[in-house]
Short mmCIF file of N, CA and C in Angstrom, two decimals:
data_model
loop_
_atom_site.label_atom_id
_atom_site.label_comp_id
_atom_site.label_asym_id
_atom_site.label_seq_id
_atom_site.Cartn_x
_atom_site.Cartn_y
_atom_site.Cartn_z
N MET A 1 2.25 120.92 -59.93
CA MET A 1 2.76 119.56 -60.03
C MET A 1 1.68 118.61 -59.52
N SER A 2 1.48 117.52 -60.20
CA SER A 2 0.41 116.61 -59.82
C SER A 2 0.80 115.76 -58.62
N VAL A 3 -0.21 115.22 -57.96
CA VAL A 3 0.00 114.35 -56.81
C VAL A 3 0.79 113.11 -57.24
N LEU A 4 0.51 112.62 -58.43
CA LEU A 4 1.21 111.45 -58.95
C LEU A 4 2.71 111.70 -59.05
N CYS A 5 3.09 112.89 -59.46
CA CYS A 5 4.51 113.25 -59.56
C CYS A 5 5.16 113.28 -58.19
N VAL A 6 4.45 113.82 -57.20
CA VAL A 6 4.98 113.88 -55.84
C VAL A 6 5.15 112.47 -55.28
N ILE A 7 4.17 111.60 -55.51
CA ILE A 7 4.27 110.21 -55.06
C ILE A 7 5.45 109.52 -55.72
N TRP A 8 5.60 109.72 -57.02
CA TRP A 8 6.72 109.11 -57.76
C TRP A 8 8.06 109.59 -57.18
N ALA A 9 8.22 110.87 -56.97
CA ALA A 9 9.46 111.42 -56.43
C ALA A 9 9.74 110.89 -55.02
N THR A 10 8.69 110.86 -54.18
CA THR A 10 8.86 110.37 -52.80
C THR A 10 9.25 108.90 -52.78
N LEU A 11 8.57 108.07 -53.56
CA LEU A 11 8.91 106.65 -53.61
C LEU A 11 10.30 106.43 -54.20
N SER A 12 10.70 107.26 -55.13
CA SER A 12 12.06 107.16 -55.69
C SER A 12 13.11 107.44 -54.63
N ILE A 13 12.86 108.44 -53.78
CA ILE A 13 13.79 108.75 -52.70
C ILE A 13 13.87 107.59 -51.72
N ILE A 14 12.71 107.06 -51.32
CA ILE A 14 12.67 105.94 -50.38
C ILE A 14 13.39 104.73 -50.97
N ALA A 15 13.14 104.43 -52.23
CA ALA A 15 13.79 103.29 -52.88
C ALA A 15 15.30 103.47 -52.91
N SER A 16 15.77 104.67 -53.19
CA SER A 16 17.21 104.92 -53.21
C SER A 16 17.85 104.76 -51.83
N VAL A 17 17.15 105.25 -50.79
CA VAL A 17 17.66 105.08 -49.43
C VAL A 17 17.71 103.60 -49.06
N PHE A 18 16.66 102.85 -49.38
CA PHE A 18 16.64 101.40 -49.12
C PHE A 18 17.77 100.71 -49.87
N ALA A 19 17.96 101.05 -51.13
CA ALA A 19 18.99 100.41 -51.95
C ALA A 19 20.38 100.69 -51.39
N CYS A 20 20.65 101.95 -51.05
CA CYS A 20 21.97 102.30 -50.49
C CYS A 20 22.21 101.59 -49.16
N SER A 21 21.20 101.60 -48.29
CA SER A 21 21.33 100.95 -46.98
C SER A 21 21.52 99.45 -47.13
N GLY A 22 20.69 98.84 -47.94
CA GLY A 22 20.78 97.39 -48.14
C GLY A 22 22.10 96.97 -48.76
N PHE A 23 22.64 97.79 -49.65
CA PHE A 23 23.92 97.47 -50.28
C PHE A 23 25.07 97.62 -49.28
N TYR A 24 25.04 98.66 -48.47
CA TYR A 24 26.16 98.94 -47.56
C TYR A 24 26.17 98.04 -46.33
N LEU A 25 25.01 97.74 -45.77
CA LEU A 25 24.95 96.96 -44.54
C LEU A 25 25.38 95.51 -44.77
N PRO A 26 26.09 94.92 -43.81
CA PRO A 26 26.61 93.57 -44.00
C PRO A 26 25.65 92.45 -43.59
N TYR A 27 24.38 92.73 -43.48
CA TYR A 27 23.45 91.74 -42.93
C TYR A 27 22.67 90.98 -44.01
N TRP A 28 23.32 90.63 -45.10
CA TRP A 28 22.64 89.86 -46.15
C TRP A 28 22.39 88.43 -45.70
N ILE A 29 23.42 87.82 -45.16
CA ILE A 29 23.33 86.42 -44.73
C ILE A 29 23.80 86.33 -43.29
N GLN A 30 23.05 85.59 -42.47
CA GLN A 30 23.40 85.43 -41.07
C GLN A 30 23.68 83.97 -40.80
N GLY A 31 24.69 83.72 -39.98
CA GLY A 31 25.02 82.36 -39.59
C GLY A 31 25.64 82.35 -38.21
N ARG A 32 26.07 81.20 -37.78
CA ARG A 32 26.70 81.05 -36.47
C ARG A 32 28.14 80.64 -36.73
N LEU A 33 29.10 81.28 -36.06
CA LEU A 33 30.51 81.04 -36.28
C LEU A 33 31.12 80.29 -35.11
N LEU A 34 31.61 79.09 -35.38
CA LEU A 34 32.23 78.23 -34.37
C LEU A 34 31.33 78.02 -33.15
N GLY A 35 30.03 78.12 -33.35
CA GLY A 35 29.06 77.94 -32.27
C GLY A 35 29.12 79.02 -31.21
N LYS A 36 29.86 80.12 -31.45
CA LYS A 36 30.08 81.14 -30.43
C LYS A 36 29.40 82.48 -30.73
N ALA A 37 29.37 82.86 -31.98
CA ALA A 37 28.90 84.22 -32.30
C ALA A 37 28.10 84.21 -33.59
N ASP A 38 27.15 85.15 -33.65
CA ASP A 38 26.44 85.35 -34.91
C ASP A 38 27.41 86.01 -35.88
N ALA A 39 27.39 85.54 -37.11
CA ALA A 39 28.24 86.12 -38.15
C ALA A 39 27.33 86.61 -39.27
N TYR A 40 27.71 87.74 -39.86
CA TYR A 40 26.93 88.34 -40.94
C TYR A 40 27.88 88.70 -42.07
N PHE A 41 27.37 88.62 -43.30
CA PHE A 41 28.17 89.14 -44.39
C PHE A 41 27.30 89.52 -45.57
N SER A 42 27.86 90.41 -46.37
CA SER A 42 27.24 90.82 -47.62
C SER A 42 28.31 90.65 -48.69
N SER A 43 28.12 91.29 -49.81
CA SER A 43 29.06 91.08 -50.89
C SER A 43 30.45 91.63 -50.60
N PHE A 44 30.56 92.72 -49.81
CA PHE A 44 31.89 93.28 -49.56
C PHE A 44 32.15 93.63 -48.09
N ARG A 45 31.22 93.30 -47.20
CA ARG A 45 31.41 93.57 -45.77
C ARG A 45 31.06 92.33 -44.98
N ARG A 46 31.61 92.26 -43.76
CA ARG A 46 31.35 91.11 -42.89
C ARG A 46 31.44 91.54 -41.43
N CYS A 47 30.74 90.82 -40.58
CA CYS A 47 30.78 91.08 -39.14
C CYS A 47 31.07 89.76 -38.42
N ASN A 48 31.95 89.82 -37.42
CA ASN A 48 32.32 88.66 -36.62
C ASN A 48 32.84 87.54 -37.52
N TYR A 49 34.07 87.64 -37.89
CA TYR A 49 34.67 86.71 -38.85
C TYR A 49 35.88 86.00 -38.24
N PRO A 50 36.22 84.80 -38.77
CA PRO A 50 37.36 84.06 -38.23
C PRO A 50 38.68 84.60 -38.80
N ARG A 51 39.74 84.48 -37.98
CA ARG A 51 41.08 84.88 -38.42
C ARG A 51 42.07 83.86 -37.88
N LEU A 52 43.00 83.46 -38.71
CA LEU A 52 44.07 82.55 -38.29
C LEU A 52 45.32 83.36 -37.98
N ARG A 53 45.87 83.17 -36.76
CA ARG A 53 47.10 83.86 -36.39
C ARG A 53 48.32 83.12 -36.95
N ALA A 54 48.25 81.80 -36.92
CA ALA A 54 49.35 80.97 -37.43
C ALA A 54 48.75 79.83 -38.25
N PRO A 55 49.53 79.21 -39.15
CA PRO A 55 48.97 78.18 -40.03
C PRO A 55 48.32 77.00 -39.30
N ASN A 56 48.83 76.56 -38.19
CA ASN A 56 48.26 75.40 -37.49
C ASN A 56 47.45 75.78 -36.25
N ALA A 57 47.28 77.07 -36.01
CA ALA A 57 46.54 77.52 -34.83
C ALA A 57 45.03 77.45 -35.07
N ALA A 58 44.30 77.40 -33.97
CA ALA A 58 42.84 77.42 -34.07
C ALA A 58 42.40 78.83 -34.47
N PRO A 59 41.34 78.92 -35.26
CA PRO A 59 40.88 80.26 -35.66
C PRO A 59 40.31 81.02 -34.46
N GLU A 60 40.53 82.32 -34.45
CA GLU A 60 39.92 83.16 -33.44
C GLU A 60 38.85 84.00 -34.11
N ILE A 61 37.87 84.43 -33.34
CA ILE A 61 36.78 85.24 -33.89
C ILE A 61 37.11 86.71 -33.67
N VAL A 62 37.04 87.47 -34.74
CA VAL A 62 37.22 88.92 -34.67
C VAL A 62 35.82 89.51 -34.55
N TYR A 63 35.54 90.16 -33.43
CA TYR A 63 34.22 90.72 -33.16
C TYR A 63 34.16 92.18 -33.64
N GLU A 64 34.01 92.35 -34.92
CA GLU A 64 33.86 93.69 -35.52
C GLU A 64 33.32 93.55 -36.93
N CYS A 65 32.82 94.64 -37.45
CA CYS A 65 32.37 94.68 -38.84
C CYS A 65 33.45 95.38 -39.65
N ALA A 66 33.73 94.84 -40.81
CA ALA A 66 34.78 95.43 -41.64
C ALA A 66 34.55 95.08 -43.10
N ARG A 67 35.19 95.88 -43.96
CA ARG A 67 35.21 95.56 -45.39
C ARG A 67 36.40 94.66 -45.65
N TYR A 68 36.37 93.98 -46.78
CA TYR A 68 37.55 93.23 -47.19
C TYR A 68 38.64 94.23 -47.54
N SER A 69 39.90 93.84 -47.38
CA SER A 69 41.02 94.75 -47.61
C SER A 69 41.05 95.29 -49.02
N SER A 70 40.73 94.43 -49.97
CA SER A 70 40.68 94.86 -51.36
C SER A 70 39.56 94.09 -52.07
N PHE A 71 39.24 94.53 -53.26
CA PHE A 71 38.21 93.87 -54.04
C PHE A 71 38.56 92.40 -54.26
N TRP A 72 39.84 92.12 -54.45
CA TRP A 72 40.29 90.75 -54.75
C TRP A 72 40.27 89.85 -53.53
N ASP A 73 40.13 90.42 -52.32
CA ASP A 73 40.01 89.61 -51.10
C ASP A 73 38.60 89.08 -50.88
N ILE A 74 37.63 89.59 -51.65
CA ILE A 74 36.28 89.03 -51.57
C ILE A 74 36.39 87.58 -52.01
N PRO A 75 35.90 86.63 -51.17
CA PRO A 75 36.24 85.22 -51.35
C PRO A 75 35.76 84.52 -52.63
N SER A 76 34.81 85.03 -53.32
CA SER A 76 34.28 84.33 -54.48
C SER A 76 34.11 85.28 -55.66
N ALA A 77 34.36 84.77 -56.84
CA ALA A 77 34.14 85.57 -58.05
C ALA A 77 32.67 85.97 -58.17
N TRP A 78 31.76 85.11 -57.69
CA TRP A 78 30.33 85.41 -57.74
C TRP A 78 29.99 86.56 -56.80
N TRP A 79 30.63 86.59 -55.61
CA TRP A 79 30.39 87.70 -54.69
C TRP A 79 31.00 88.99 -55.24
N GLN A 80 32.15 88.87 -55.90
CA GLN A 80 32.75 90.05 -56.54
C GLN A 80 31.80 90.59 -57.62
N ALA A 81 31.25 89.68 -58.42
CA ALA A 81 30.31 90.08 -59.47
C ALA A 81 29.06 90.71 -58.87
N SER A 82 28.57 90.14 -57.75
CA SER A 82 27.37 90.72 -57.12
C SER A 82 27.66 92.11 -56.56
N THR A 83 28.87 92.32 -56.04
CA THR A 83 29.25 93.64 -55.54
C THR A 83 29.19 94.67 -56.66
N VAL A 84 29.75 94.32 -57.80
CA VAL A 84 29.75 95.24 -58.94
C VAL A 84 28.34 95.44 -59.47
N THR A 85 27.60 94.35 -59.67
CA THR A 85 26.26 94.43 -60.24
C THR A 85 25.31 95.23 -59.36
N ILE A 86 25.28 94.91 -58.07
CA ILE A 86 24.37 95.61 -57.17
C ILE A 86 24.84 97.05 -56.97
N GLY A 87 26.15 97.27 -56.91
CA GLY A 87 26.67 98.63 -56.81
C GLY A 87 26.26 99.50 -57.98
N VAL A 88 26.33 98.94 -59.19
CA VAL A 88 25.89 99.68 -60.38
C VAL A 88 24.39 99.94 -60.32
N GLY A 89 23.62 98.93 -59.90
CA GLY A 89 22.17 99.11 -59.77
C GLY A 89 21.81 100.19 -58.77
N VAL A 90 22.49 100.20 -57.62
CA VAL A 90 22.23 101.23 -56.61
C VAL A 90 22.62 102.60 -57.16
N ALA A 91 23.75 102.67 -57.84
CA ALA A 91 24.18 103.94 -58.44
C ALA A 91 23.14 104.45 -59.44
N LEU A 92 22.61 103.54 -60.28
CA LEU A 92 21.56 103.92 -61.23
C LEU A 92 20.32 104.45 -60.51
N ALA A 93 19.93 103.78 -59.42
CA ALA A 93 18.75 104.21 -58.67
C ALA A 93 18.98 105.61 -58.09
N VAL A 94 20.16 105.85 -57.53
CA VAL A 94 20.45 107.15 -56.92
C VAL A 94 20.53 108.25 -57.99
N ILE A 95 21.22 107.96 -59.09
CA ILE A 95 21.35 108.95 -60.17
C ILE A 95 19.99 109.28 -60.76
N THR A 96 19.16 108.27 -60.95
CA THR A 96 17.82 108.50 -61.49
C THR A 96 16.99 109.35 -60.52
N THR A 97 17.08 109.05 -59.24
CA THR A 97 16.34 109.83 -58.24
C THR A 97 16.83 111.27 -58.21
N LEU A 98 18.14 111.46 -58.25
CA LEU A 98 18.68 112.83 -58.26
C LEU A 98 18.23 113.59 -59.50
N THR A 99 18.21 112.89 -60.64
CA THR A 99 17.74 113.50 -61.88
C THR A 99 16.27 113.88 -61.75
N LEU A 100 15.48 112.98 -61.19
CA LEU A 100 14.06 113.25 -60.99
C LEU A 100 13.85 114.45 -60.06
N LEU A 101 14.63 114.51 -58.98
CA LEU A 101 14.48 115.62 -58.04
C LEU A 101 14.93 116.95 -58.66
N ALA A 102 16.00 116.90 -59.43
CA ALA A 102 16.45 118.12 -60.12
C ALA A 102 15.38 118.59 -61.09
N ALA A 103 14.80 117.64 -61.80
CA ALA A 103 13.74 117.99 -62.75
C ALA A 103 12.50 118.51 -62.02
N ALA A 104 12.20 117.89 -60.88
CA ALA A 104 11.01 118.30 -60.12
C ALA A 104 11.14 119.73 -59.62
N SER A 105 12.34 120.12 -59.30
CA SER A 105 12.50 121.46 -58.75
C SER A 105 12.38 122.56 -59.80
N SER A 106 12.57 122.20 -61.07
CA SER A 106 12.54 123.27 -62.06
C SER A 106 11.55 123.06 -63.21
N PHE A 107 11.63 121.92 -63.86
CA PHE A 107 10.82 121.80 -65.07
C PHE A 107 10.12 120.45 -65.22
N LEU A 108 9.78 119.79 -64.11
CA LEU A 108 9.10 118.51 -64.18
C LEU A 108 7.76 118.55 -64.91
N PRO A 109 6.89 119.53 -64.66
CA PRO A 109 5.62 119.53 -65.40
C PRO A 109 5.83 119.56 -66.92
N HIS A 110 6.83 120.29 -67.38
CA HIS A 110 7.11 120.34 -68.82
C HIS A 110 7.61 118.98 -69.32
N ILE A 111 8.51 118.33 -68.55
CA ILE A 111 9.04 117.02 -68.95
C ILE A 111 7.94 115.98 -68.95
N LEU A 112 7.05 116.04 -67.95
CA LEU A 112 6.00 115.03 -67.87
C LEU A 112 5.02 115.10 -69.03
N ARG A 113 4.95 116.23 -69.69
CA ARG A 113 4.11 116.31 -70.88
C ARG A 113 4.77 115.59 -72.05
N MET A 114 6.08 115.39 -71.94
CA MET A 114 6.81 114.65 -72.98
C MET A 114 6.92 113.20 -72.51
N THR A 115 6.37 112.28 -73.26
CA THR A 115 6.27 110.89 -72.84
C THR A 115 7.63 110.19 -72.78
N ARG A 116 8.48 110.38 -73.75
CA ARG A 116 9.74 109.62 -73.80
C ARG A 116 10.67 109.86 -72.62
N PRO A 117 10.97 111.12 -72.23
CA PRO A 117 11.86 111.30 -71.07
C PRO A 117 11.29 110.70 -69.78
N THR A 118 10.00 110.81 -69.58
CA THR A 118 9.37 110.25 -68.39
C THR A 118 9.51 108.74 -68.36
N ARG A 119 9.23 108.12 -69.48
CA ARG A 119 9.36 106.67 -69.55
C ARG A 119 10.82 106.23 -69.47
N ALA A 120 11.75 107.04 -69.97
CA ALA A 120 13.17 106.72 -69.87
C ALA A 120 13.62 106.72 -68.41
N LEU A 121 13.19 107.73 -67.63
CA LEU A 121 13.53 107.76 -66.20
C LEU A 121 12.93 106.54 -65.48
N GLY A 122 11.70 106.22 -65.79
CA GLY A 122 11.07 105.05 -65.19
C GLY A 122 11.76 103.76 -65.57
N SER A 123 12.22 103.65 -66.81
CA SER A 123 12.93 102.45 -67.27
C SER A 123 14.27 102.30 -66.57
N LEU A 124 14.97 103.42 -66.32
CA LEU A 124 16.22 103.34 -65.57
C LEU A 124 15.97 102.83 -64.16
N GLN A 125 14.85 103.23 -63.56
CA GLN A 125 14.51 102.73 -62.24
C GLN A 125 14.24 101.23 -62.27
N LEU A 126 13.65 100.73 -63.34
CA LEU A 126 13.38 99.31 -63.46
C LEU A 126 14.68 98.51 -63.54
N LEU A 127 15.71 99.05 -64.19
CA LEU A 127 16.97 98.34 -64.36
C LEU A 127 17.86 98.39 -63.13
N ALA A 128 17.45 99.08 -62.08
CA ALA A 128 18.36 99.42 -60.99
C ALA A 128 18.61 98.35 -59.94
N GLY A 129 17.99 97.12 -59.92
CA GLY A 129 18.43 96.24 -58.83
C GLY A 129 17.81 94.90 -58.68
N LYS A 130 18.61 93.95 -58.12
CA LYS A 130 18.17 92.63 -57.66
C LYS A 130 19.06 92.22 -56.48
N CYS A 131 18.61 91.26 -55.63
CA CYS A 131 19.40 90.91 -54.44
C CYS A 131 18.99 89.58 -53.81
N SER A 132 19.49 89.28 -52.57
CA SER A 132 19.17 88.03 -51.87
C SER A 132 19.24 88.11 -50.34
N VAL A 133 18.85 87.17 -49.60
CA VAL A 133 18.69 86.74 -48.20
C VAL A 133 19.11 87.66 -47.00
N SER A 134 18.41 87.78 -45.87
CA SER A 134 18.54 88.45 -44.56
C SER A 134 17.96 89.85 -44.57
N TRP A 135 18.06 90.58 -43.46
CA TRP A 135 17.24 91.79 -43.34
C TRP A 135 17.72 92.95 -44.20
N SER A 136 19.02 93.13 -44.41
CA SER A 136 19.40 94.21 -45.32
C SER A 136 19.09 93.82 -46.75
N ALA A 137 19.04 92.54 -47.01
CA ALA A 137 18.60 92.07 -48.32
C ALA A 137 17.12 92.42 -48.52
N HIS A 138 16.36 92.40 -47.44
CA HIS A 138 14.95 92.81 -47.53
C HIS A 138 14.84 94.28 -47.91
N LEU A 139 15.78 95.11 -47.42
CA LEU A 139 15.81 96.50 -47.85
C LEU A 139 16.04 96.59 -49.36
N LEU A 140 16.97 95.76 -49.84
CA LEU A 140 17.23 95.75 -51.29
C LEU A 140 15.99 95.29 -52.05
N LEU A 141 15.34 94.25 -51.56
CA LEU A 141 14.12 93.77 -52.22
C LEU A 141 13.02 94.83 -52.16
N GLY A 142 12.93 95.51 -51.03
CA GLY A 142 11.95 96.60 -50.92
C GLY A 142 12.25 97.71 -51.91
N SER A 143 13.54 98.02 -52.08
CA SER A 143 13.89 99.06 -53.05
C SER A 143 13.56 98.62 -54.46
N VAL A 144 13.77 97.34 -54.77
CA VAL A 144 13.41 96.84 -56.09
C VAL A 144 11.90 96.95 -56.30
N ALA A 145 11.12 96.57 -55.29
CA ALA A 145 9.66 96.67 -55.41
C ALA A 145 9.22 98.12 -55.61
N LEU A 146 9.82 99.04 -54.83
CA LEU A 146 9.47 100.45 -55.00
C LEU A 146 9.90 100.98 -56.37
N LEU A 147 11.06 100.53 -56.85
CA LEU A 147 11.52 100.97 -58.17
C LEU A 147 10.59 100.44 -59.27
N LEU A 148 10.07 99.23 -59.09
CA LEU A 148 9.09 98.71 -60.05
C LEU A 148 7.81 99.54 -60.02
N LEU A 149 7.39 99.93 -58.80
CA LEU A 149 6.21 100.78 -58.67
C LEU A 149 6.47 102.14 -59.33
N CYS A 150 7.67 102.70 -59.11
CA CYS A 150 8.02 103.98 -59.74
C CYS A 150 8.04 103.87 -61.25
N PHE A 151 8.49 102.73 -61.75
CA PHE A 151 8.47 102.48 -63.19
C PHE A 151 7.04 102.59 -63.72
N GLY A 152 6.11 101.95 -63.03
CA GLY A 152 4.70 102.04 -63.44
C GLY A 152 4.14 103.44 -63.30
N LEU A 153 4.49 104.12 -62.21
CA LEU A 153 4.02 105.49 -62.02
C LEU A 153 4.53 106.44 -63.09
N SER A 154 5.74 106.17 -63.60
CA SER A 154 6.29 107.06 -64.64
C SER A 154 5.42 107.00 -65.89
N PHE A 155 4.86 105.83 -66.19
CA PHE A 155 3.98 105.73 -67.36
C PHE A 155 2.65 106.43 -67.10
N CYS A 156 2.14 106.32 -65.86
CA CYS A 156 0.90 107.03 -65.52
C CYS A 156 1.13 108.53 -65.54
N ALA A 157 2.29 108.97 -65.03
CA ALA A 157 2.60 110.40 -65.00
C ALA A 157 2.75 110.95 -66.41
N ALA A 158 3.27 110.13 -67.31
CA ALA A 158 3.44 110.57 -68.70
C ALA A 158 2.09 110.79 -69.37
N ARG A 159 1.09 110.00 -68.98
CA ARG A 159 -0.26 110.15 -69.56
C ARG A 159 -1.04 111.29 -68.94
N HIS A 160 -0.72 111.62 -67.68
CA HIS A 160 -1.44 112.66 -66.95
C HIS A 160 -0.95 114.03 -67.41
N LYS A 161 -1.83 114.83 -67.92
CA LYS A 161 -1.50 116.18 -68.38
C LYS A 161 -1.84 117.17 -67.28
N PRO A 162 -0.83 117.83 -66.71
CA PRO A 162 -1.13 118.79 -65.64
C PRO A 162 -1.90 119.98 -66.19
N SER A 163 -2.80 120.48 -65.36
CA SER A 163 -3.56 121.66 -65.79
C SER A 163 -2.65 122.88 -65.72
N HIS A 164 -2.90 123.83 -66.60
CA HIS A 164 -2.08 125.04 -66.63
C HIS A 164 -2.55 125.97 -65.53
N PRO A 165 -1.63 126.41 -64.66
CA PRO A 165 -2.04 127.29 -63.58
C PRO A 165 -2.41 128.66 -64.11
N HIS A 166 -3.33 129.29 -63.41
CA HIS A 166 -3.72 130.64 -63.78
C HIS A 166 -2.63 131.60 -63.34
N PRO A 167 -2.38 132.64 -64.14
CA PRO A 167 -1.36 133.60 -63.72
C PRO A 167 -1.79 134.33 -62.46
N LEU A 168 -0.82 134.67 -61.66
CA LEU A 168 -1.10 135.37 -60.41
C LEU A 168 -1.52 136.80 -60.71
N ARG A 169 -2.50 137.24 -59.99
CA ARG A 169 -2.96 138.64 -60.13
C ARG A 169 -2.53 139.38 -58.88
N ILE A 170 -1.92 140.49 -59.10
CA ILE A 170 -1.45 141.29 -57.96
C ILE A 170 -2.30 142.52 -57.83
#
C-alpha cells in the first residue's frame, strides 16, 4: 500500500472524528446569559439556558448541557435544517471513512488502480460538510478542510500505480 493511501486513510479518520465531535458538542456559538453565565449552543444542544417557571416570573438559568426535548423544540426552522444538513454530512464522512478503511484492509491497492471508485470515494468526502462560529465549529471547519484535502488525495492516489510486490520465498 502506498504512503499516499495511508495518508488519505489517516486524514479521513481525523476528519470524521472532527466532524462527529464538532456536530455533537454544543459550543458553536457562545454568549452571555442575563449577565451571569456563559451560554453555548449548537443546532440541537445547549448549555446554561434560561427557563421560565411561571408565565410572569423572572427566568432562571439552568446550569447544564442538554439536547432539546424533540426535534420540533429546536427554536428555528433554520437550526432544524442545519441539524439535518450537518448530520447528513457527518454521516457521509463517517460512512466514507469506514468504506475506505474496509477497503484498505482487504483490497485497496486493487481499487486504487481503478480510477472511478477512488474518485467516487473522494467526491463523497467533498460533499460531507459545512458549518459556522465558535470552537466546536472550528472542529467542523477543520473536518471540512481535511475532507477537501482527502478529495484531492483521492485523485492523486488514483493516478499512483502501486508496484507489484514480489512473492515471498520460503
